C-alpha positions as a Python dict, from the first residue, in 0.01 Angstrom:
ca = {
    (1, 'M'): (0, 0, 0),
    (2, 'K'): (100, 362, -57),
    (3, 'K'): (193, 516, 279),
    (4, 'A'): (46, 864, 316),
    (5, 'Y'): (-14, 1143, 564),
    (6, 'F'): (-318, 1369, 544),
    (7, 'N'): (-314, 1750, 560),
    (8, 'W'): (-603, 1819, 796),
    (9, 'S'): (-752, 2171, 820),
    (10, 'T'): (-1056, 2086, 1043),
    (11, 'G'): (-1290, 2191, 758),
    (12, 'K'): (-1530, 2039, 508),
    (13, 'D'): (-1292, 1991, 213),
    (14, 'S'): (-1047, 1806, 437),
    (15, 'A'): (-1326, 1591, 577),
    (16, 'L'): (-1461, 1491, 237),
    (17, 'A'): (-1113, 1429, 94),
    (18, 'L'): (-1024, 1215, 396),
    (19, 'Y'): (-1348, 1021, 359),
    (20, 'K'): (-1259, 945, -4),
    (21, 'I'): (-893, 855, 52),
    (22, 'L'): (-985, 621, 339),
    (23, 'Q'): (-1209, 434, 95),
    (24, 'D'): (-921, 399, -152),
    (25, 'K'): (-757, 72, -46),
    (26, 'S'): (-441, 147, -245),
    (27, 'Y'): (-346, 406, 20),
    (28, 'S'): (-261, 363, 386),
    (29, 'T'): (-347, 700, 540),
    (30, 'E'): (-182, 695, 881),
    (31, 'V'): (-165, 1042, 1039),
    (32, 'L'): (-328, 1385, 1029),
    (33, 'V'): (-100, 1689, 993),
    (34, 'T'): (-226, 2034, 1097),
    (35, 'T'): (-60, 2377, 1127),
    (36, 'V'): (-129, 2563, 1451),
    (37, 'S'): (-55, 2913, 1581),
    (38, 'K'): (183, 2863, 1874),
    (39, 'K'): (77, 3186, 2045),
    (40, 'L'): (-299, 3158, 1994),
    (41, 'Q'): (-321, 2778, 2017),
    (42, 'R'): (-562, 2780, 1726),
    (43, 'V'): (-562, 2618, 1383),
    (44, 'S'): (-407, 2837, 1114),
    (45, 'M'): (-659, 3034, 902),
    (46, 'H'): (-963, 2866, 1059),
    (47, 'G'): (-907, 2997, 1411),
    (48, 'V'): (-1040, 2676, 1568),
    (49, 'R'): (-923, 2600, 1920),
    (50, 'E'): (-655, 2335, 1952),
    (51, 'E'): (-876, 2130, 2187),
    (52, 'L'): (-1141, 2092, 1916),
    (53, 'L'): (-876, 1987, 1663),
    (54, 'E'): (-763, 1719, 1907),
    (55, 'S'): (-1124, 1606, 1954),
    (56, 'Q'): (-1159, 1561, 1578),
    (57, 'A'): (-847, 1346, 1559),
    (58, 'K'): (-967, 1135, 1851),
    (59, 'Q'): (-1307, 1074, 1690),
    (60, 'I'): (-1148, 999, 1351),
    (61, 'G'): (-912, 754, 1516),
    (62, 'L'): (-587, 877, 1360),
    (63, 'P'): (-282, 1022, 1537),
    (64, 'L'): (-234, 1398, 1506),
    (65, 'Y'): (95, 1569, 1417),
    (66, 'K'): (87, 1943, 1485),
    (67, 'I'): (324, 2193, 1322),
    (68, 'Y'): (349, 2514, 1524),
    (69, 'F'): (409, 2855, 1368),
    (70, 'P'): (479, 3199, 1519),
    (71, 'E'): (200, 3456, 1485),
    (72, 'D'): (374, 3656, 1211),
    (73, 'V'): (560, 3432, 969),
    (74, 'S'): (720, 3509, 632),
    (75, 'L'): (694, 3265, 342),
    (76, 'K'): (1065, 3185, 382),
    (77, 'T'): (1024, 3101, 751),
    (78, 'Y'): (705, 2906, 677),
    (79, 'N'): (888, 2689, 424),
    (80, 'I'): (1178, 2625, 664),
    (81, 'I'): (948, 2522, 951),
    (82, 'M'): (738, 2301, 725),
    (83, 'K'): (1040, 2124, 577),
    (84, 'E'): (1202, 2062, 916),
    (85, 'N'): (882, 1919, 1061),
    (86, 'L'): (794, 1706, 762),
    (87, 'E'): (1142, 1555, 756),
    (88, 'K'): (1092, 1450, 1120),
    (89, 'L'): (760, 1293, 1024),
    (90, 'I'): (825, 1125, 691),
    (91, 'I'): (1179, 989, 728),
    (92, 'P'): (1117, 748, 1019),
    (93, 'N'): (770, 655, 890),
    (94, 'K'): (870, 627, 524),
    (95, 'Y'): (573, 822, 393),
    (96, 'E'): (560, 859, 16),
    (97, 'Y'): (241, 1061, -35),
    (98, 'A'): (74, 1372, 107),
    (99, 'V'): (-303, 1409, 69),
    (100, 'F'): (-480, 1747, 32),
    (101, 'G'): (-839, 1868, 3),
    (102, 'D'): (-768, 2128, -268),
    (103, 'I'): (-1018, 2149, -553),
    (104, 'F'): (-911, 2386, -831),
    (105, 'L'): (-637, 2636, -736),
    (106, 'E'): (-365, 2556, -989),
    (107, 'D'): (-99, 2784, -836),
    (108, 'L'): (-145, 2629, -491),
    (109, 'K'): (-129, 2278, -636),
    (110, 'A'): (194, 2363, -820),
    (111, 'F'): (343, 2514, -503),
    (112, 'R'): (260, 2206, -298),
    (113, 'E'): (399, 1968, -560),
    (114, 'K'): (723, 2168, -589),
    (115, 'K'): (785, 2172, -214),
    (116, 'L'): (693, 1806, -171),
    (117, 'S'): (927, 1703, -452),
    (118, 'E'): (1215, 1840, -241),
    (119, 'L'): (1126, 1572, 12),
    (120, 'N'): (1065, 1300, -248),
    (121, 'L'): (692, 1310, -176),
    (122, 'K'): (400, 1302, -419),
    (123, 'A'): (79, 1499, -369),
    (124, 'V'): (-267, 1341, -388),
    (125, 'F'): (-584, 1547, -444),
    (126, 'P'): (-901, 1332, -409),
    (127, 'L'): (-1134, 1626, -486),
    (128, 'W'): (-936, 1779, -771),
    (129, 'K'): (-1140, 1946, -1049),
    (130, 'S'): (-1474, 1838, -902),
    (131, 'N'): (-1775, 2067, -927),
    (132, 'T'): (-1781, 2257, -597),
    (133, 'K'): (-2158, 2273, -565),
    (134, 'E'): (-2186, 1900, -627),
    (135, 'L'): (-1911, 1840, -370),
    (136, 'L'): (-2090, 2039, -100),
    (137, 'L'): (-2420, 1866, -174),
    (138, 'E'): (-2241, 1529, -153),
    (139, 'F'): (-2084, 1640, 177),
    (140, 'I'): (-2428, 1716, 319),
    (141, 'S'): (-2592, 1402, 179),
    (142, 'L'): (-2323, 1180, 337),
    (143, 'G'): (-2426, 1312, 678),
    (144, 'F'): (-2138, 1548, 741),
    (145, 'K'): (-2215, 1854, 951),
    (146, 'A'): (-2007, 2171, 959),
    (147, 'I'): (-2026, 2527, 1086),
    (148, 'T'): (-1856, 2835, 942),
    (149, 'V'): (-1583, 2968, 1170),
    (150, 'S'): (-1425, 3234, 947),
    (151, 'V'): (-1555, 3441, 654),
    (152, 'N'): (-1393, 3704, 433),
    (153, 'A'): (-1562, 4027, 548),
    (154, 'N'): (-1499, 4186, 209),
    (155, 'L'): (-1729, 3929, 48),
    (156, 'L'): (-1963, 3803, 322),
    (157, 'D'): (-2128, 3982, 613),
    (158, 'E'): (-2146, 3877, 978),
    (159, 'S'): (-2457, 3665, 922),
    (160, 'F'): (-2253, 3405, 730),
    (161, 'V'): (-2018, 3320, 1018),
    (162, 'G'): (-2140, 3074, 1279),
    (163, 'R'): (-2384, 2917, 1031),
    (164, 'I'): (-2446, 2549, 968),
    (165, 'L'): (-2370, 2438, 613),
    (166, 'D'): (-2693, 2332, 446),
    (167, 'E'): (-2881, 2399, 124),
    (168, 'N'): (-3009, 2732, 261),
    (169, 'F'): (-2649, 2839, 315),
    (170, 'I'): (-2569, 2750, -47),
    (171, 'N'): (-2870, 2939, -178),
    (172, 'N'): (-2784, 3250, 26),
    (173, 'L'): (-2428, 3280, -105),
    (174, 'P'): (-2360, 3575, -341),
    (175, 'P'): (-2286, 3471, -701),
    (176, 'N'): (-1922, 3584, -672),
    (177, 'V'): (-1852, 3342, -385),
    (178, 'D'): (-1749, 2983, -458),
    (179, 'V'): (-1987, 2733, -301),
    (180, 'C'): (-1697, 2554, -128),
    (181, 'G'): (-1514, 2877, -43),
    (182, 'E'): (-1218, 2750, -245),
    (183, 'N'): (-1085, 3104, -290),
    (184, 'G'): (-1073, 3158, 85),
    (185, 'E'): (-1421, 3314, 110),
    (186, 'F'): (-1505, 3108, 420),
    (187, 'H'): (-1367, 2831, 641),
    (188, 'T'): (-1549, 2566, 841),
    (189, 'F'): (-1527, 2327, 1133),
    (190, 'V'): (-1665, 1976, 1079),
    (191, 'F'): (-1825, 1828, 1388),
    (192, 'D'): (-2007, 1518, 1265),
    (193, 'G'): (-2009, 1273, 976),
    (194, 'P'): (-1918, 921, 861),
    (195, 'I'): (-1548, 958, 952),
    (196, 'F'): (-1629, 1035, 1319),
    (197, 'K'): (-1708, 781, 1590),
    (198, 'T'): (-1931, 1033, 1770),
    (199, 'P'): (-2010, 1403, 1708),
    (200, 'I'): (-1781, 1676, 1846),
    (201, 'K'): (-1953, 1873, 2123),
    (202, 'F'): (-1912, 2250, 2138),
    (203, 'E'): (-2100, 2571, 2199),
    (204, 'V'): (-2098, 2881, 1979),
    (205, 'G'): (-1913, 3177, 2130),
    (206, 'E'): (-1871, 3539, 2026),
    (207, 'K'): (-1822, 3675, 1675),
    (208, 'V'): (-1524, 3903, 1620),
    (209, 'L'): (-1414, 4114, 1322),
    (210, 'K'): (-1037, 4115, 1274),
    (211, 'T'): (-841, 4325, 1028),
    (212, 'Y'): (-478, 4258, 942),
    (213, 'E'): (-211, 4474, 782),
    (214, 'S'): (23, 4341, 515),
    (215, 'S'): (396, 4408, 545),
    (216, 'D'): (410, 4605, 220),
    (217, 'N'): (77, 4790, 268),
    (218, 'D'): (-80, 4655, -49),
    (219, 'T'): (-448, 4583, -105),
    (220, 'W'): (-558, 4231, -15),
    (221, 'D'): (-837, 4045, 158),
    (222, 'N'): (-744, 4141, 512),
    (223, 'S'): (-1068, 4160, 707),
    (224, 'F'): (-1238, 3850, 849),
    (225, 'W'): (-1528, 3761, 1073),
    (226, 'Y'): (-1446, 3482, 1320),
    (227, 'C'): (-1686, 3277, 1529),
    (228, 'D'): (-1536, 3120, 1839),
    (229, 'L'): (-1632, 2762, 1919),
    (230, 'K'): (-1592, 2647, 2278),
    (231, 'P'): (-1539, 2280, 2368),
    (232, 'I'): (-1796, 2126, 2598),
}
């Protein structure tokens, strides 16, 4: 079997991709890998508490390997930290493949493949080039449940964060927003579904608007609504 590790984000695309790769008997998917803010103790980009990430791994039944990053990290530093950590993971375990939940971002796919090739790894994308609306409907029909934890405030208002993903959510999305949020429009936390032994328990906390400044003061998507989820 092809030994692989899985890049776990806590969100819907990861969950559906993991569901599919676990069904593929040619792969042995043995560990979840997640990047975490060392200072905030939250999952990168999603802002999910580390305790909830650990609950997901426990319910999935796979070990969790966390890669910690400082709060402000340059691309150069990011690449160094990633390479050092992945070498510690893949060399003793002899992993050959890295699995991702990406769907259609060609530049991101090329970046991942380039960096993985430096470690003699191959990338696997179970959802690649699928129709995003069909993917989300499949996600829902399989019994997965997810809640939005972060939305791009330049594209979506406060009402879209802290919402359960369902067909009403899909129908309410503006036409310029991808149904799976593949362009970073929104991020989710999956708390139930066929890959979990039991649902993850949590309560919805406060919503906060955060705005970030780029180092070179250019224009970018820098304002996000976050919804805190508290473990129960």
